[in-house]
Amino acid sequence: MALNRSSIRTDITYLSRRVRPAARDEISAAATFAPAPVPAAAPPSSPAAPAATTSLSLSRSPAPTSAAPNTSAAAPSAVSRPRAAARPTRLFPAPGIGATRLLNAQTPMIRLDRRQSAIGSLLVTGATSAAWESSEHVTGAMSVDGAVSGTTLECSGNRPLVGYVDGTAAVALRHIRELRRALFIGQPFSPLTVEIFDGGTVTLPAADGELRYILSLTAIDGVIELRAEPVPARADAAELWQEFGFSMTTKAAARRQEP
Amino acid sequence: MGNLVAGANAALTAENPGLSKVMIGLGWQSIPSRGPQSELVPLAIMCDAGGRAVSNDHLVFFNQIASPEGSVAFAGTEDQEQIDVDLSLVPDSVAKITFIVYVDPDLRGPGTFAAIRGQYIRVATAQNQELVRFDIPQSPQDNITAMMFGELYRHREDWKFRALGQGYTTGLRGVAADFRFDV
């Protein structure tokens, strides 16, 4: 009988990855409480709605419903959290990092391939602050001068998942599957430049009038999408974190577990 | 078949008739450190007869955990990494599958194999019955940033395993240059 090779779904990792008994129990428990899968939070703009015509309201209104849920220790909400396995794996076509040198209204986003998304460091030059949200919805931010808000994410190699090295923001791509999204904000009238291990670079231009671009990084099943998001040139970092749904996670939960 | 020494080979399918699936286990220990530590990444490269990677899609590692046809798949972490190989599904264009471990080239102190001990590679049946094992001899590894642990290769109609234990001082870039794939 001929082999049915079409049944091998390499794009669905949980079908091929062996699951340890403990992990299986955890998944079963989560499945008991989990509602229908919810897609990952959508960024404020998309290629279908280019950013040049979009402006953001920075009023301190409640976060939009598409933003990440509040993950502070006071309001744990495992029931409403989307599970990583439920993220879409069939992605729409997008240019790669070699296809453009500039992220702007004409080319608002690019997607890295699986090797580019997983090797070495992703560097962002010109970023004065970096905010992150882990796959477990732990959120934090760091400024270029070392000030930290929320919770830092330490990787197994004793490096922060997102941090700074010599004034340049860096993402540890070995642990890309632990990262859900990140936001890099620069000076209003300075560009942001992204560089990856293979030497590929892309630049977000400096502010032009009332709008400037900040860099949104989204990790979808281990694949990185980089997006230029237009925001008011004068908006500060805290306003932008709120607008993009980054609610800084307190360290209270972690402290309780320390001996 | 027992333990191998560097350069030795073992006739897997010839000595085990009916063997169509094997599990490759890779392991090591890291000496703990408070500072940045080397992060080792296992990588399987499916090569053509010329020793080159068949394509970028034929690199199997943590962020691309199966080859396109599913013959090589990362399957578990009971060793440091376990890789399932379905020999019957390996495309004819693949002449060998090389198993490499590289140090992730993180800009913040990537490190070397200096703090790594007890590297090994073992071949087992799908039921995890060990067929052959290669404990890589300990030697100075201060400059080593990638290492070929071993390889499965075709020999006429059969599959063999060869113990390698060869280090690179040029890291993943050196591996990519030798096997002709993009990083």
XYZ file of C-alpha atoms in Angstrom:
442
model
C 0.000 0.000 0.000
C 1.344 3.396 -0.887
C 2.314 5.680 1.944
C 0.085 8.645 2.532
C 2.765 11.287 2.890
C 0.303 14.114 2.730
C -0.702 13.358 6.299
C 2.572 14.759 7.661
C 1.730 18.283 8.785
C 5.072 19.868 9.534
C 3.417 23.233 10.004
C 1.543 22.051 13.070
C 4.252 21.437 15.611
C 2.117 19.846 18.284
C 1.238 17.020 15.935
C 4.836 15.944 15.563
C 6.472 17.056 18.799
C 6.435 14.422 21.493
C 4.763 15.617 24.648
C 6.083 14.655 28.057
C 3.482 13.291 30.487
C 3.658 16.361 32.740
C 3.226 18.705 29.801
C 0.371 16.601 28.505
C -1.436 16.935 31.843
C -0.935 20.678 31.730
C -2.330 20.891 28.228
C -5.309 18.756 29.204
C -6.049 21.051 32.114
C -5.756 24.107 29.898
C -8.025 22.547 27.334
C -10.642 22.035 30.003
C -10.855 25.730 30.688
C -9.769 27.237 27.416
C -12.408 28.884 25.270
C -12.362 28.810 21.509
C -8.945 29.799 20.149
C -8.410 33.510 19.888
C -5.965 34.882 17.331
C -2.914 36.722 18.563
C -3.411 40.425 19.120
C -3.461 42.267 15.842
C -1.219 45.257 15.482
C -2.946 48.567 14.895
C -2.281 48.619 11.185
C -1.898 46.071 8.434
C -0.525 46.048 4.919
C -4.060 46.192 3.629
C -4.523 49.462 5.488
C -1.208 51.242 5.055
C -0.147 53.393 7.859
C 0.360 56.675 6.109
C -3.293 57.531 6.375
C -3.620 56.246 9.899
C -3.216 58.309 13.009
C -3.488 57.069 16.527
C -5.446 58.560 19.343
C -3.287 58.764 22.409
C -6.030 59.504 24.880
C -5.827 57.431 28.046
C -8.883 55.451 27.168
C -9.225 51.717 27.838
C -7.048 49.571 25.641
C -8.677 48.306 22.475
C -10.160 44.861 22.604
C -7.567 43.516 20.223
C -4.753 44.390 22.582
C -3.130 41.915 24.915
C -4.999 41.199 28.121
C -3.835 42.778 31.349
C -1.315 40.377 32.798
C -0.586 42.055 36.088
C -0.386 39.809 39.109
C -3.599 41.300 40.452
C -5.591 40.086 37.477
C -4.372 36.757 36.212
C -6.593 35.602 33.423
C -5.451 32.290 32.080
C -8.934 31.526 30.863
C -9.051 34.391 28.394
C -5.465 34.118 27.178
C -4.958 32.913 23.663
C -2.802 29.831 23.525
C 0.343 29.868 21.453
C -0.688 26.698 19.640
C -3.811 28.438 18.397
C -1.878 31.064 16.482
C -2.317 31.022 12.734
C 0.503 29.293 10.901
C -0.680 29.985 7.342
C 0.700 33.459 6.798
C -0.142 35.853 4.002
C 2.668 36.622 1.547
C 5.055 39.319 2.718
C 8.390 40.647 1.507
C 11.600 39.497 3.146
C 14.322 41.634 4.633
C 16.249 41.616 1.371
C 13.304 42.964 -0.606
C 13.441 46.459 0.821
C 15.828 48.707 2.700
C 13.130 51.001 4.076
C 10.058 50.279 6.159
C 7.530 53.031 5.600
C 4.029 53.655 4.291
C 4.821 52.018 0.959
C 6.317 48.885 2.551
C 5.036 48.788 6.115
C 6.090 45.258 7.025
C 8.496 42.455 6.258
C 8.740 38.883 7.453
C 11.937 37.029 8.319
C 12.316 33.350 7.498
C 12.749 30.656 10.135
C 16.543 30.820 10.103
C 16.683 34.610 10.214
C 14.167 34.513 13.080
C 16.196 32.099 15.181
C 19.941 32.726 14.850
C 22.002 35.128 16.931
C 20.680 38.560 17.871
C 18.242 40.924 16.228
C 19.646 44.411 16.779
C 17.760 47.686 16.705
C 19.995 50.743 16.515
C 18.529 54.058 17.570
C 15.920 52.640 19.938
C 15.682 54.620 23.165
C 13.262 52.136 24.693
C 12.243 48.541 24.104
C 9.077 46.921 25.425
C 8.352 43.214 25.324
C 5.638 40.697 25.956
C 6.535 37.038 26.392
C 4.565 34.059 25.172
C 3.379 33.801 28.781
C 2.194 37.423 28.577
C 4.831 38.747 30.938
C 5.467 42.344 29.943
C 8.253 44.790 30.611
C 10.322 47.551 29.107
C 13.823 48.941 29.290
C 15.240 52.278 28.274
C 18.634 52.741 26.717
C 19.941 54.148 29.990
C 18.983 50.943 31.799
C 15.726 51.947 33.513
C 13.373 48.969 33.696
C 9.583 48.908 33.919
C 7.585 45.747 34.446
C 9.377 42.399 34.460
C 12.581 41.409 32.717
C 12.786 38.081 30.899
C 15.941 36.095 31.581
C 16.787 33.286 29.178
C 18.534 30.033 30.024
C 21.829 31.482 28.811
C 21.703 34.194 31.481
C 20.874 36.898 28.973
C 17.735 39.012 28.849
C 15.353 38.014 26.078
C 15.213 41.695 25.108
C 17.853 44.089 26.365
C 20.578 46.501 25.435
C 24.199 46.063 24.445
C 26.320 49.177 23.932
C 23.246 51.336 23.369
C 21.704 48.984 20.829
C 18.557 47.010 21.597
C 19.021 43.260 21.165
C 16.642 40.303 21.010
C 17.980 36.819 21.824
C 16.665 34.882 18.850
C 17.647 31.510 20.345
C 14.589 32.053 22.520
C 12.293 33.584 19.931
C 9.562 31.126 20.850
C 9.449 32.688 24.301
C 8.672 36.105 22.812
C 5.230 37.180 21.612
C 5.873 40.758 20.580
C 8.087 43.762 21.187
C 8.010 47.491 20.509
C 11.051 49.648 19.811
C 10.794 53.413 20.094
C 13.478 55.859 19.024
C 14.021 59.592 19.116
C 11.341 61.365 17.053
C 13.737 62.753 14.498
C 16.180 59.850 14.272
C 15.816 56.672 12.198
C 15.688 53.127 13.556
C 17.805 50.454 11.927
C 17.310 46.704 12.260
C 20.120 44.227 11.648
C 20.069 40.438 11.780
C 22.777 37.760 11.860
C 23.038 37.301 8.103
C 23.789 41.011 7.693
C 20.348 41.952 6.427
C 19.262 45.435 7.453
C 16.191 47.576 7.159
C 15.624 51.171 8.286
C 12.617 53.061 9.573
C 12.885 56.702 8.541
C 12.940 59.608 10.969
C 9.846 61.688 11.628
C 8.422 63.693 8.776
C 6.126 66.381 10.139
C 3.618 65.169 12.691
C 4.188 61.449 12.207
C 7.088 59.173 12.952
C 7.589 55.418 12.826
C 8.216 53.003 15.644
C 9.102 49.341 15.170
C 6.680 46.589 16.087
C 8.035 43.028 16.244
C 5.589 40.136 16.301
C 6.652 36.497 16.626
C 4.171 34.118 15.026
C 5.020 30.471 15.569
C 8.728 31.305 15.560
C 8.578 33.616 12.544
C 9.271 37.313 13.039
C 7.273 40.068 11.406
C 8.663 43.600 11.560
C 6.258 46.459 11.049
C 6.657 50.225 10.866
C 3.876 51.789 12.908
C 3.078 55.482 12.356
C 2.492 57.398 15.577
C 2.397 61.081 16.545
C 5.929 62.388 16.564
C 5.651 63.862 20.052
C 4.109 60.848 21.804
C 6.231 59.562 24.662
C 7.064 55.937 25.333
C 4.525 55.383 28.124
C 1.694 56.643 25.939
C 2.777 54.390 23.108
C 3.051 51.320 25.357
C -0.507 51.930 26.495
C -1.732 52.515 22.993
C -0.206 49.242 21.844
C -1.599 47.328 24.797
C 1.576 46.817 26.814
C 0.471 46.666 30.457
C 3.634 46.240 32.494
C 3.658 43.082 34.595
C 4.511 43.587 38.250
C 7.019 41.325 39.943
C 4.666 40.456 42.798
C 3.907 36.988 41.502
C 7.575 36.162 41.088
C 8.427 37.395 44.570
C 5.816 35.180 46.174
C 7.498 32.104 44.757
C 10.946 32.940 46.088
C 11.981 30.965 49.197
C 27.119 -2.556 18.410
C 28.343 -0.635 21.460
C 30.599 2.370 21.655
C 32.404 3.929 18.732
C 35.586 5.962 18.485
C 35.995 9.016 16.290
C 35.980 8.062 12.624
C 34.491 4.630 13.185
C 31.260 3.578 11.566
C 28.464 1.156 12.243
C 26.284 -0.667 9.723
C 22.870 0.134 11.090
C 20.459 -1.469 8.662
C 22.778 -4.293 7.578
C 23.152 -5.508 11.141
C 19.561 -4.771 12.090
C 17.331 -6.091 9.305
C 14.013 -4.336 9.138
C 15.300 -1.206 10.863
C 13.510 1.706 9.212
C 13.275 4.291 11.974
C 16.009 5.456 14.297
C 16.214 7.995 17.046
C 19.316 10.150 17.343
C 20.055 11.385 20.845
C 22.444 14.287 21.427
C 23.638 15.214 24.870
C 26.104 17.253 26.910
C 26.489 19.002 30.237
C 27.219 22.687 30.759
C 29.261 23.930 33.703
C 26.948 26.421 35.426
C 27.922 30.069 35.409
C 26.382 33.272 36.664
C 27.388 35.158 33.542
C 26.278 34.642 29.957
C 26.537 30.982 29.042
C 27.057 29.283 25.722
C 23.749 28.198 24.292
C 24.150 25.068 22.232
C 21.791 24.454 19.349
C 21.454 21.026 17.698
C 21.108 21.076 13.927
C 20.511 18.278 11.415
C 21.658 18.960 7.855
C 20.301 16.782 5.042
C 23.031 16.669 2.404
C 23.276 15.616 -1.196
C 25.974 13.373 -2.620
C 28.312 16.360 -2.815
C 28.018 17.001 0.897
C 25.951 20.157 0.469
C 22.658 20.916 2.164
C 19.868 19.952 -0.223
C 18.131 23.260 0.526
C 17.582 25.693 3.364
C 14.394 23.786 4.126
C 16.466 20.670 4.752
C 18.006 22.158 7.886
C 16.206 20.840 10.911
C 16.562 22.704 14.201
C 14.460 24.146 16.988
C 12.678 26.697 14.814
C 12.198 24.374 11.832
C 11.594 21.104 13.573
C 10.899 18.874 10.592
C 12.162 18.430 7.065
C 9.650 19.109 4.274
C 8.750 15.457 3.777
C 8.844 14.687 7.498
C 11.642 12.125 7.468
C 13.736 14.059 10.007
C 11.966 15.633 12.950
C 12.946 16.987 16.318
C 10.924 14.916 18.668
C 11.862 15.399 22.286
C 14.386 16.565 24.842
C 15.006 13.452 26.921
C 18.673 13.681 25.963
C 19.479 17.316 25.252
C 17.702 16.730 21.959
C 16.167 13.716 20.293
C 15.707 13.553 16.562
C 13.549 10.966 14.832
C 14.719 9.779 11.423
C 12.431 7.691 9.252
C 14.994 6.164 6.921
C 12.299 4.928 4.540
C 11.059 8.476 3.963
C 14.436 10.119 3.389
C 14.435 11.413 -0.208
C 16.757 9.723 -2.662
C 18.512 13.046 -3.159
C 19.773 12.898 0.424
C 23.014 10.975 0.771
C 23.771 11.763 4.387
C 22.366 13.521 7.417
C 24.929 15.298 9.545
C 24.228 16.133 13.172
C 25.869 19.312 14.381
C 25.723 21.342 17.559
C 26.627 25.027 17.309
C 26.964 27.804 19.838
C 24.261 30.378 19.200
C 26.055 33.513 17.977
C 24.303 35.914 20.343
C 26.065 39.248 20.273
C 26.147 39.370 24.058
C 28.985 36.934 24.776
C 28.289 33.964 22.536
C 30.915 31.727 24.175
C 32.453 28.443 23.101
C 32.438 24.766 24.032
C 34.936 25.509 26.835
C 32.323 24.983 29.532
C 30.791 21.932 27.844
C 31.509 18.422 29.045
C 30.338 14.934 28.253
C 29.150 15.388 24.694
C 27.717 12.296 23.084
C 25.592 11.125 20.228
C 23.724 7.861 20.237
C 21.586 5.981 17.775
C 18.613 4.050 19.055
C 15.603 2.302 17.648
C 12.250 4.045 17.587
C 11.587 2.274 20.902
C 14.731 3.921 22.345
C 16.775 0.725 22.415
C 20.328 1.965 22.003
C 22.184 0.588 19.002
C 25.396 2.546 19.040
C 26.911 5.402 21.017
C 29.799 7.805 20.569
C 31.148 9.612 23.615
C 33.169 12.491 22.249
C 36.638 12.503 23.851
C 37.302 15.463 26.099
C 39.940 17.806 24.723
C 40.587 21.555 24.914
C 37.552 23.245 23.410
C 38.238 26.888 24.183
C 38.072 27.854 20.513
C 35.359 25.470 19.413
C 32.091 27.150 18.449
C 30.436 24.325 16.525
C 30.951 20.588 16.391
C 29.944 17.761 14.105
C 28.846 14.943 16.389
C 28.120 12.261 13.778
C 26.307 11.432 10.584
C 23.965 8.923 9.025
C 24.904 8.059 5.471
C 23.842 5.787 2.683
C 26.064 2.865 1.766
C 24.652 1.088 -1.253
C 21.161 0.054 -0.118
C 21.937 0.438 3.556
C 22.365 3.172 6.119
C 25.460 3.523 8.249
C 26.398 5.804 11.112
C 29.799 7.467 11.438
C 31.194 9.005 14.614
C 32.825 12.378 13.932
C 33.495 14.662 16.908
C 35.100 17.370 14.775
C 35.082 20.948 15.983
C 34.770 24.245 14.128
C 36.395 27.457 15.297
C 34.312 29.467 12.844
C 30.926 28.661 14.333
C 27.721 28.496 12.380
C 29.173 30.621 9.576
C 31.879 28.030 9.034
C 29.335 25.237 9.030
C 27.169 27.149 6.563
C 30.135 27.722 4.266
C 31.056 24.037 4.274
C 27.530 22.776 3.754
C 26.514 25.642 1.452
C 23.394 26.923 3.131
C 22.256 30.431 4.037
C 22.403 31.909 7.516
